[in-house]
Coordinates of N, CA and C in Angstrom, one line a residue:
E1 N -65.5 28.7 -20.8 CA -66.0 27.5 -20.3 C -64.9 26.6 -19.8
P2 N -65.1 26.0 -18.6 CA -64.0 25.2 -18.0 C -63.5 24.0 -18.8
Q3 N -64.4 23.4 -19.7 CA -64.0 22.2 -20.4 C -63.1 22.5 -21.6
A4 N -62.9 23.8 -21.9 CA -62.1 24.1 -23.1 C -60.7 23.4 -23.1
G5 N -60.1 23.3 -21.9 CA -58.8 22.8 -21.8 C -58.7 21.3 -22.1
N6 N -59.8 20.6 -21.9 CA -59.7 19.1 -22.1 C -60.8 18.6 -23.0
Q7 N -61.2 19.5 -23.9 CA -62.2 19.1 -24.9 C -61.8 17.9 -25.8
G8 N -60.5 17.9 -26.1 CA -60.0 16.8 -26.9 C -60.1 15.4 -26.2
A9 N -59.8 15.4 -24.9 CA -59.8 14.2 -24.1 C -61.3 13.8 -23.9
V10 N -62.2 14.8 -23.7 CA -63.6 14.5 -23.6 C -64.1 13.9 -24.9
C11 N -63.7 14.5 -26.0 CA -64.2 14.0 -27.3 C -63.7 12.5 -27.5
R12 N -62.5 12.2 -27.2 CA -62.0 10.9 -27.3 C -62.8 9.9 -26.4
K13 N -63.1 10.3 -25.2 CA -63.8 9.4 -24.3 C -65.2 9.2 -24.9
E14 N -65.8 10.2 -25.5 CA -67.2 10.1 -26.1 C -67.1 9.1 -27.2
A15 N -66.1 9.2 -28.1 CA -66.0 8.3 -29.2 C -65.8 6.9 -28.7
E16 N -64.9 6.7 -27.7 CA -64.8 5.3 -27.1 C -66.1 4.8 -26.6
A17 N -66.8 5.7 -25.9 CA -68.1 5.3 -25.3 C -69.1 4.8 -26.4
R18 N -69.2 5.6 -27.5 CA -70.1 5.2 -28.6 C -69.7 3.8 -29.1
E19 N -68.4 3.5 -29.2 CA -68.0 2.2 -29.7 C -68.4 1.1 -28.7
K20 N -68.1 1.3 -27.4 CA -68.4 0.3 -26.4 C -69.9 0.1 -26.3
I21 N -70.7 1.1 -26.4 CA -72.2 1.0 -26.4 C -72.7 0.2 -27.6
A22 N -72.1 0.5 -28.8 CA -72.5 -0.1 -30.0 C -72.2 -1.6 -29.9
L23 N -71.1 -2.0 -29.4 CA -70.7 -3.4 -29.2 C -71.7 -4.1 -28.3
A24 N -72.0 -3.4 -27.2 CA -72.9 -4.0 -26.2 C -74.3 -4.2 -26.8
E25 N -74.7 -3.2 -27.6 CA -76.0 -3.3 -28.3 C -76.1 -4.4 -29.3
L26 N -75.0 -4.6 -30.0 CA -74.9 -5.7 -31.0 C -74.9 -7.0 -30.3
A27 N -74.3 -7.2 -29.2 CA -74.3 -8.4 -28.4 C -75.7 -8.7 -28.0
H28 N -76.4 -7.7 -27.6 CA -77.8 -7.8 -27.1 C -78.7 -8.2 -28.3
Q29 N -78.5 -7.6 -29.4 CA -79.3 -7.9 -30.6 C -79.1 -9.3 -31.1
R30 N -77.9 -9.8 -31.0 CA -77.5 -11.1 -31.5 C -78.1 -12.2 -30.5
N31 N -78.1 -11.9 -29.3 CA -78.5 -12.8 -28.3 C -79.3 -12.1 -27.2
P32 N -80.6 -11.8 -27.5 CA -81.4 -11.0 -26.5 C -81.6 -11.9 -25.3
S33 N -81.2 -11.3 -24.2 CA -81.3 -12.0 -22.9 C -81.3 -10.9 -21.8
E34 N -81.8 -11.3 -20.6 CA -81.8 -10.4 -19.5 C -80.3 -10.1 -19.1
A35 N -79.4 -11.0 -19.2 CA -78.0 -10.8 -18.9 C -77.4 -9.7 -19.9
N36 N -77.7 -9.9 -21.2 CA -77.1 -8.9 -22.1 C -77.8 -7.6 -22.0
Q37 N -79.0 -7.5 -21.6 CA -79.7 -6.3 -21.4 C -79.0 -5.6 -20.2
R38 N -78.7 -6.3 -19.1 CA -78.1 -5.8 -18.0 C -76.7 -5.3 -18.3
R39 N -75.9 -6.1 -19.1 CA -74.6 -5.7 -19.5 C -74.6 -4.4 -20.3
L40 N -75.7 -4.3 -21.2 CA -75.8 -3.0 -22.0 C -76.1 -1.8 -21.0
A41 N -77.0 -2.0 -20.1 CA -77.2 -0.9 -19.1 C -76.0 -0.6 -18.3
D42 N -75.3 -1.6 -17.9 CA -74.0 -1.3 -17.1 C -73.0 -0.6 -18.0
T43 N -72.9 -1.0 -19.2 CA -71.9 -0.4 -20.1 C -72.3 1.1 -20.3
K44 N -73.5 1.4 -20.5 CA -74.0 2.8 -20.6 C -73.6 3.6 -19.4
A45 N -73.9 3.0 -18.2 CA -73.6 3.7 -17.0 C -72.1 3.9 -16.8
D46 N -71.3 2.9 -17.1 CA -69.9 3.0 -17.0 C -69.3 4.0 -17.9
V47 N -69.7 4.0 -19.2 CA -69.1 5.0 -20.1 C -69.5 6.4 -19.8
D48 N -70.8 6.6 -19.3 CA -71.2 7.9 -18.9 C -70.4 8.4 -17.7
H49 N -70.0 7.5 -16.8 CA -69.2 7.8 -15.7 C -67.8 8.2 -16.1
E50 N -67.3 7.5 -17.1 CA -65.9 7.8 -17.6 C -65.9 9.2 -18.2
I51 N -66.9 9.5 -19.0 CA -67.0 10.8 -19.6 C -67.2 11.9 -18.6
A52 N -68.0 11.7 -17.6 CA -68.2 12.7 -16.5 C -66.9 12.9 -15.8
R53 N -66.2 11.8 -15.5 CA -64.9 12.0 -14.8 C -63.9 12.8 -15.7
E54 N -63.9 12.6 -17.0 CA -63.0 13.3 -17.8 C -63.4 14.8 -17.8
K55 N -64.7 15.1 -17.8 CA -65.2 16.5 -17.8 C -64.8 17.1 -16.4
C56 N -64.8 16.3 -15.4 CA -64.4 16.9 -14.1 C -62.9 17.3 -14.0
D57 N -62.1 16.7 -14.9 CA -60.7 17.1 -14.9 C -60.5 18.6 -15.4
A58 N -61.5 19.2 -15.9 CA -61.4 20.6 -16.3 C -61.5 21.5 -15.0
H59 N -61.9 20.9 -13.9 CA -62.0 21.7 -12.7 C -60.8 21.4 -11.8
E60 N -60.7 22.3 -10.7 CA -59.6 22.1 -9.8 C -60.1 22.1 -8.4
G61 N -59.4 21.5 -7.5 CA -59.7 21.6 -6.0 C -61.0 21.0 -5.6
D62 N -61.7 21.8 -4.8 CA -63.0 21.4 -4.2 C -64.0 21.2 -5.3
E63 N -64.0 22.1 -6.3 CA -64.9 22.0 -7.4 C -64.8 20.6 -8.2
R64 N -63.5 20.2 -8.4 CA -63.3 19.0 -9.1 C -63.7 17.8 -8.2
N65 N -63.4 17.9 -6.9 CA -63.9 16.8 -6.0 C -65.4 16.7 -5.9
A66 N -66.1 17.8 -5.9 CA -67.5 17.8 -5.9 C -68.1 17.2 -7.2
C67 N -67.4 17.6 -8.3 CA -67.8 17.0 -9.6 C -67.6 15.5 -9.7
L68 N -66.5 15.0 -9.2 CA -66.2 13.6 -9.2 C -67.2 12.9 -8.3
S69 N -67.6 13.5 -7.2 CA -68.5 12.9 -6.3 C -69.9 12.8 -6.9
R70 N -70.3 13.8 -7.6 CA -71.6 13.8 -8.3 C -71.6 12.8 -9.4
A71 N -70.5 12.7 -10.1 CA -70.4 11.7 -11.2 C -70.5 10.3 -10.6
A72 N -69.8 10.0 -9.5 CA -69.9 8.7 -8.9 C -71.3 8.4 -8.4
S73 N -71.9 9.3 -7.8 CA -73.3 9.1 -7.3 C -74.3 8.8 -8.4
E74 N -74.2 9.6 -9.5 CA -75.1 9.4 -10.7 C -74.8 8.0 -11.3
A75 N -73.6 7.6 -11.4 CA -73.2 6.4 -12.0 C -73.8 5.2 -11.2
E76 N -73.6 5.3 -9.9 CA -74.1 4.3 -9.0 C -75.7 4.2 -9.1
R77 N -76.3 5.3 -9.1 CA -77.8 5.4 -9.2 C -78.2 4.7 -10.5
A78 N -77.5 5.0 -11.6 CA -77.8 4.5 -12.9 C -77.6 2.9 -12.9
R79 N -76.5 2.5 -12.3 CA -76.3 1.0 -12.2 C -77.4 0.3 -11.5
R80 N -77.9 0.9 -10.4 CA -79.0 0.3 -9.6 C -80.3 0.3 -10.4
Q81 N -80.5 1.4 -11.1 CA -81.8 1.5 -11.9 C -81.7 0.9 -13.3
G82 N -80.5 0.7 -13.8 CA -80.3 0.2 -15.2 C -80.6 1.2 -16.2
V83 N -80.4 2.5 -15.9 CA -80.6 3.6 -16.8 C -79.3 4.4 -16.9
R84 N -79.2 5.3 -17.9 CA -78.1 6.1 -18.1 C -78.2 7.4 -17.2
P85 N -77.1 7.8 -16.6 CA -77.2 9.1 -15.8 C -77.2 10.3 -16.8
R86 N -77.7 11.4 -16.2 CA -77.7 12.6 -17.1 C -76.2 13.1 -17.2
P87 N -75.9 13.6 -18.3 CA -74.5 14.1 -18.5 C -74.3 15.3 -17.6
Q88 N -73.0 15.5 -17.1 CA -72.7 16.6 -16.2 C -72.7 17.9 -16.9

């Protein structure tokens, strides 16, 4: 599996993502508002993009570039729709 070389980095990104999402969820629970709901959705899209980019680092050359392009497209779509992109 291509991700074997960077599994540790991916795991760290996933742990950081859980923390960022938990903080955004807490802010939304404390002060439910449309703005906090949007921040939560944006946070989820951003951290999923960070994780996807980290996973792309396991690839090289054109495959890596294509992976990064897919990750960016999915993140942008998620930001527009306010939903999380599917993991790569």
